[in-house]
PDB file of C-alpha atoms in Angstrom:
ATOM      1  CA  MET A  26     -73.182-196.656   9.933  1.00 46.00           C
ATOM      2  CA  SER A  27     -74.621-196.543   6.466  1.00 54.00           C
ATOM      3  CA  LYS A  28     -73.833-193.757   3.748  1.00 63.00           C
ATOM      4  CA  ASN A  29     -77.240-193.818   3.122  1.00 77.00           C
ATOM      5  CA  LYS A  30     -78.108-191.777   6.132  1.00 91.00           C
ATOM      6  CA  PRO A  31     -78.047-188.152   5.723  1.00 97.00           C
ATOM      7  CA  VAL A  32     -74.964-185.755   6.732  1.00 98.00           C
ATOM      8  CA  VAL A  33     -76.161-182.244   7.727  1.00 98.00           C
ATOM      9  CA  VAL A  34     -72.980-179.822   8.545  1.00 98.00           C
ATOM     10  CA  ILE A  35     -73.682-177.367  10.348  1.00 97.00           C
ATOM     11  CA  GLY A  36     -71.598-174.267  12.105  1.00 94.00           C
ATOM     12  CA  LEU A  37     -71.550-170.440  12.272  1.00 90.00           C
ATOM     13  CA  MET A  38     -71.406-168.335   9.066  1.00 84.00           C
ATOM     14  CA  GLY A  39     -67.518-168.919   7.610  1.00 84.00           C
ATOM     15  CA  SER A  40     -66.840-171.974   9.105  1.00 91.00           C
ATOM     16  CA  GLY A  41     -66.616-173.574   5.783  1.00 91.00           C
ATOM     17  CA  LYS A  42     -69.792-175.604   5.466  1.00 94.00           C
ATOM     18  CA  THR A  43     -70.048-175.598   1.983  1.00 94.00           C
ATOM     19  CA  THR A  44     -66.462-176.772   1.172  1.00 95.00           C
ATOM     20  CA  ALA A  45     -66.573-179.430   3.617  1.00 97.00           C
ATOM     21  CA  GLY A  46     -70.129-180.661   2.666  1.00 97.00           C
ATOM     22  CA  VAL A  47     -68.974-180.748  -0.936  1.00 97.00           C
ATOM     23  CA  LEU A  48     -66.183-182.807  -0.145  1.00 97.00           C
ATOM     24  CA  ILE A  49     -68.253-185.286   2.097  1.00 96.00           C
ATOM     25  CA  ALA A  50     -70.720-185.825  -0.361  1.00 96.00           C
ATOM     26  CA  GLU A  51     -68.238-186.547  -3.247  1.00 95.00           C
ATOM     27  CA  ALA A  52     -66.756-189.085  -0.633  1.00 94.00           C
ATOM     28  CA  LEU A  53     -69.784-190.602   0.174  1.00 94.00           C
ATOM     29  CA  GLY A  54     -71.277-190.634  -3.258  1.00 93.00           C
ATOM     30  CA  LEU A  55     -74.409-188.416  -2.160  1.00 95.00           C
ATOM     31  CA  GLY A  56     -75.719-185.377  -3.765  1.00 96.00           C
ATOM     32  CA  PHE A  57     -75.350-182.036  -2.315  1.00 98.00           C
ATOM     33  CA  SER A  58     -77.868-179.352  -0.846  1.00 98.00           C
ATOM     34  CA  ASP A  59     -76.509-175.809   0.524  1.00 96.00           C
ATOM     35  CA  SER A  60     -78.961-172.869   1.443  1.00 93.00           C
ATOM     36  CA  ASP A  61     -76.986-170.295  -0.368  1.00 90.00           C
ATOM     37  CA  PRO A  62     -78.415-171.621  -3.785  1.00 94.00           C
ATOM     38  CA  PHE A  63     -81.702-172.405  -2.167  1.00 96.00           C
ATOM     39  CA  LEU A  64     -82.599-168.995  -0.664  1.00 96.00           C
ATOM     40  CA  LYS A  65     -81.425-167.702  -4.130  1.00 96.00           C
ATOM     41  CA  SER A  66     -83.913-170.293  -6.488  1.00 96.00           C
ATOM     42  CA  ARG A  67     -86.858-170.037  -3.837  1.00 97.00           C
ATOM     43  CA  TYR A  68     -86.705-166.534  -2.471  1.00 97.00           C
ATOM     44  CA  GLY A  69     -84.925-164.489  -5.195  1.00 96.00           C
ATOM     45  CA  GLY A  70     -81.463-163.316  -3.165  1.00 94.00           C
ATOM     46  CA  THR A  71     -78.859-164.164  -0.937  1.00 90.00           C
ATOM     47  CA  ALA A  72     -78.960-164.263   2.867  1.00 87.00           C
ATOM     48  CA  ALA A  73     -77.767-160.907   3.425  1.00 85.00           C
ATOM     49  CA  GLN A  74     -80.538-159.731   0.678  1.00 91.00           C
ATOM     50  CA  ILE A  75     -83.342-161.577   1.956  1.00 94.00           C
ATOM     51  CA  ALA A  76     -82.542-160.587   5.785  1.00 91.00           C
ATOM     52  CA  ALA A  77     -82.171-156.603   4.520  1.00 91.00           C
ATOM     53  CA  ARG A  78     -85.527-156.940   2.725  1.00 95.00           C
ATOM     54  CA  GLU A  79     -87.532-159.228   4.729  1.00 96.00           C
ATOM     55  CA  GLY A  80     -85.911-159.316   7.970  1.00 94.00           C
ATOM     56  CA  ALA A  81     -83.923-161.921  10.291  1.00 91.00           C
ATOM     57  CA  ALA A  82     -86.860-163.901  11.153  1.00 95.00           C
ATOM     58  CA  ALA A  83     -88.115-164.584   7.777  1.00 97.00           C
ATOM     59  CA  LEU A  84     -84.793-165.490   6.829  1.00 95.00           C
ATOM     60  CA  HIS A  85     -84.207-167.899   9.509  1.00 95.00           C
ATOM     61  CA  LEU A  86     -87.856-169.540   8.679  1.00 97.00           C
ATOM     62  CA  TYR A  87     -86.394-170.376   4.927  1.00 98.00           C
ATOM     63  CA  GLU A  88     -83.102-171.726   5.912  1.00 97.00           C
ATOM     64  CA  ALA A  89     -85.425-173.960   8.354  1.00 98.00           C
ATOM     65  CA  GLU A  90     -87.276-174.787   5.539  1.00 98.00           C
ATOM     66  CA  HIS A  91     -84.739-175.988   3.712  1.00 98.00           C
ATOM     67  CA  VAL A  92     -82.890-178.517   6.174  1.00 98.00           C
ATOM     68  CA  LEU A  93     -86.527-179.616   6.759  1.00 98.00           C
ATOM     69  CA  LEU A  94     -87.213-180.497   3.204  1.00 97.00           C
ATOM     70  CA  GLU A  95     -83.908-181.685   2.233  1.00 97.00           C
ATOM     71  CA  LEU A  96     -83.860-183.860   5.566  1.00 97.00           C
ATOM     72  CA  ALA A  97     -87.469-185.515   4.204  1.00 96.00           C
ATOM     73  CA  GLY A  98     -85.800-186.708   0.701  1.00 95.00           C
ATOM     74  CA  PRO A  99     -83.603-189.282  -0.102  1.00 95.00           C
ATOM     75  CA  PRO A 100     -79.951-188.963   2.084  1.00 96.00           C
ATOM     76  CA  LYS A 101     -77.604-186.387   0.951  1.00 97.00           C
ATOM     77  CA  VAL A 102     -75.139-183.876   2.668  1.00 98.00           C
ATOM     78  CA  ILE A 103     -76.851-180.566   3.679  1.00 98.00           C
ATOM     79  CA  ALA A 104     -74.883-177.475   4.319  1.00 97.00           C
ATOM     80  CA  ALA A 105     -77.076-176.071   7.143  1.00 97.00           C
ATOM     81  CA  ALA A 106     -77.424-172.515   7.883  1.00 94.00           C
ATOM     82  CA  ALA A 107     -76.460-171.796  11.271  1.00 92.00           C
ATOM     83  CA  SER A 108     -79.610-170.282  12.383  1.00 93.00           C
ATOM     84  CA  THR A 109     -81.491-173.612  11.835  1.00 96.00           C
ATOM     85  CA  VAL A 110     -80.216-175.201  15.102  1.00 97.00           C
ATOM     86  CA  GLU A 111     -82.462-172.546  16.865  1.00 96.00           C
ATOM     87  CA  ASP A 112     -85.610-174.410  15.441  1.00 97.00           C
ATOM     88  CA  PRO A 113     -86.507-177.494  17.659  1.00 97.00           C
ATOM     89  CA  GLU A 114     -88.365-178.954  14.756  1.00 98.00           C
ATOM     90  CA  VAL A 115     -85.221-178.964  12.747  1.00 98.00           C
ATOM     91  CA  ARG A 116     -83.005-180.357  15.863  1.00 98.00           C
ATOM     92  CA  ALA A 117     -85.422-182.766  16.220  1.00 98.00           C
ATOM     93  CA  ALA A 118     -85.623-184.073  12.112  1.00 97.00           C
ATOM     94  CA  MET A 119     -81.287-183.818  12.517  1.00 97.00           C
ATOM     95  CA  ARG A 120     -81.421-186.896  14.887  1.00 96.00           C
ATOM     96  CA  ALA A 121     -81.754-189.138  11.872  1.00 95.00           C
ATOM     97  CA  ALA A 122     -78.880-187.459  10.565  1.00 97.00           C
ATOM     98  CA  PHE A 123     -74.836-187.598  11.090  1.00 97.00           C
ATOM     99  CA  VAL A 124     -74.468-184.198  12.033  1.00 98.00           C
ATOM    100  CA  VAL A 125     -70.961-182.179  11.529  1.00 98.00           C
ATOM    101  CA  TRP A 126     -70.266-179.105  13.479  1.00 97.00           C
ATOM    102  CA  VAL A 127     -67.501-177.134  11.481  1.00 96.00           C
ATOM    103  CA  ASP A 128     -66.092-174.453  14.225  1.00 94.00           C
ATOM    104  CA  ALA A 129     -63.110-172.304  14.422  1.00 89.00           C
ATOM    105  CA  PRO A 130     -62.150-169.276  16.980  1.00 87.00           C
ATOM    106  CA  ASP A 131     -64.401-166.310  16.109  1.00 81.00           C
ATOM    107  CA  LYS A 132     -61.659-164.171  14.967  1.00 85.00           C
ATOM    108  CA  VAL A 133     -60.865-166.957  12.200  1.00 86.00           C
ATOM    109  CA  LEU A 134     -64.735-166.686  11.486  1.00 83.00           C
ATOM    110  CA  ALA A 135     -64.910-163.009  11.309  1.00 79.00           C
ATOM    111  CA  GLU A 136     -61.877-162.785   8.666  1.00 77.00           C
ATOM    112  CA  ARG A 137     -63.750-165.158   6.880  1.00 69.00           C
ATOM    113  CA  MET A 138     -67.037-163.515   7.110  1.00 69.00           C
ATOM    114  CA  ARG A 139     -65.573-160.072   5.694  1.00 65.00           C
ATOM    115  CA  SER A 140     -64.623-162.081   2.701  1.00 57.00           C
ATOM    116  CA  SER A 141     -68.033-162.764   1.112  1.00 56.00           C
ATOM    117  CA  ASP A 142     -70.899-159.752   0.682  1.00 53.00           C
ATOM    118  CA  HIS A 143     -73.699-162.703   0.538  1.00 46.00           C
ATOM    119  CA  ARG A 144     -73.292-163.144   3.885  1.00 49.00           C
ATOM    120  CA  PRO A 145     -75.454-160.769   6.419  1.00 51.00           C
ATOM    121  CA  ASP A 146     -73.347-158.898   8.823  1.00 57.00           C
ATOM    122  CA  PHE A 147     -73.329-160.952  12.274  1.00 66.00           C
ATOM    123  CA  ASP A 148     -71.192-160.852  14.874  1.00 74.00           C
ATOM    124  CA  PRO A 149     -69.642-164.314  15.636  1.00 78.00           C
ATOM    125  CA  ALA A 150     -69.099-164.160  19.393  1.00 83.00           C
ATOM    126  CA  ALA A 151     -73.168-163.167  19.384  1.00 85.00           C
ATOM    127  CA  MET A 152     -74.147-166.030  17.275  1.00 85.00           C
ATOM    128  CA  ARG A 153     -72.071-168.158  19.092  1.00 86.00           C
ATOM    129  CA  ALA A 154     -73.646-167.268  22.571  1.00 89.00           C
ATOM    130  CA  ARG A 155     -76.680-167.892  21.050  1.00 91.00           C
ATOM    131  CA  ARG A 156     -76.103-171.308  19.166  1.00 94.00           C
ATOM    132  CA  GLU A 157     -73.264-172.860  20.675  1.00 92.00           C
ATOM    133  CA  GLY A 158     -75.844-175.301  23.270  1.00 95.00           C
ATOM    134  CA  TYR A 159     -77.792-176.006  20.240  1.00 97.00           C
ATOM    135  CA  PHE A 160     -74.617-177.052  17.725  1.00 96.00           C
ATOM    136  CA  ARG A 161     -73.578-179.148  20.886  1.00 96.00           C
ATOM    137  CA  GLU A 162     -76.921-180.909  21.503  1.00 97.00           C
ATOM    138  CA  VAL A 163     -77.047-181.895  17.514  1.00 97.00           C
ATOM    139  CA  ALA A 164     -73.483-182.574  16.816  1.00 97.00           C
ATOM    140  CA  SER A 165     -72.212-185.985  16.074  1.00 97.00           C
ATOM    141  CA  THR A 166     -68.920-185.038  15.737  1.00 97.00           C
ATOM    142  CA  VAL A 167     -66.664-181.302  16.057  1.00 97.00           C
ATOM    143  CA  CYS A 168     -64.367-180.516  13.551  1.00 97.00           C
ATOM    144  CA  ASP A 169     -62.194-177.429  14.287  1.00 95.00           C
ATOM    145  CA  VAL A 170     -61.310-175.828  10.970  1.00 94.00           C
ATOM    146  CA  SER A 171     -58.651-173.635  12.150  1.00 91.00           C
ATOM    147  CA  GLU A 172     -56.440-177.058  12.728  1.00 95.00           C
ATOM    148  CA  LEU A 173     -58.335-179.034   9.786  1.00 95.00           C
ATOM    149  CA  SER A 174     -58.102-178.905   6.239  1.00 95.00           C
ATOM    150  CA  PRO A 175     -61.517-179.542   4.525  1.00 95.00           C
ATOM    151  CA  GLU A 176     -59.991-182.752   3.219  1.00 96.00           C
ATOM    152  CA  GLN A 177     -59.145-183.479   6.908  1.00 96.00           C
ATOM    153  CA  VAL A 178     -62.672-182.771   7.896  1.00 97.00           C
ATOM    154  CA  ARG A 179     -64.162-185.078   4.884  1.00 96.00           C
ATOM    155  CA  ASP A 180     -61.839-187.802   6.142  1.00 95.00           C
ATOM    156  CA  LYS A 181     -62.639-187.545   9.685  1.00 96.00           C
ATOM    157  CA  VAL A 182     -66.252-187.544   8.858  1.00 96.00           C
ATOM    158  CA  VAL A 183     -66.139-191.012   6.676  1.00 94.00           C
ATOM    159  CA  ARG A 184     -63.664-192.471   9.467  1.00 94.00           C
ATOM    160  CA  GLU A 185     -66.477-191.700  12.328  1.00 94.00           C
ATOM    161  CA  MET A 186     -69.229-192.790  10.113  1.00 93.00           C
ATOM    162  CA  GLY A 187     -67.669-196.075  10.493  1.00 87.00           C
ATOM    163  CA  LEU A 188     -67.293-196.628   6.444  1.00 73.00           C
ATOM    164  CA  PRO A 189     -65.235-199.172   5.364  1.00 60.00           C
ATOM    165  CA  ALA A 190     -62.220-198.083   3.058  1.00 51.00           C
ATOM    166  CA  GLY A 191     -63.997-199.711  -0.175  1.00 47.00           C
ATOM    167  CA  ASP A 192     -67.355-197.505   0.290  1.00 48.00           C
ATOM    168  CA  ARG A 193     -65.564-194.388  -0.133  1.00 45.00           C
ATOM    169  CA  ASP A 194     -66.006-192.877  -3.538  1.00 47.00           C
ATOM    170  CA  ARG A 195     -62.898-191.195  -3.747  1.00 42.00           C
TER     171      ARG A 195
END
């Protein structure tokens, strides 16, 4: 597998998509794109602000737009909002990428979600019920972040992408 293939990091809120994504991007020498800065620059708010202002459906549309735009460009590591897996067009586009599902038990995710005010108030169990099948459908690998550190996630991804040690830019 080539390090020129895009990598998409998916998972429920609080799973550490951004943290893992930054480390993976550094290791592969690729750019990094996260939905949170995309939303702020293009739509003037955090996910929580957009959901409150325009509703969840608009937020999810914007989050899907982020992934589709980034996958259409040069290869990079993309931290995708969890909602994006519900969009069939996004799932189809993800087939061209190496998709990393970062996951943890709902209790861990709920605690992490409370630690940040930029996230909308969603119940991890309800979101898992809606999205777990889609996560399984698109994931190239699964990383339990209650057991793996972000660095271990990075190392697992680079190893599973089949890159020789000389291609790792760490």
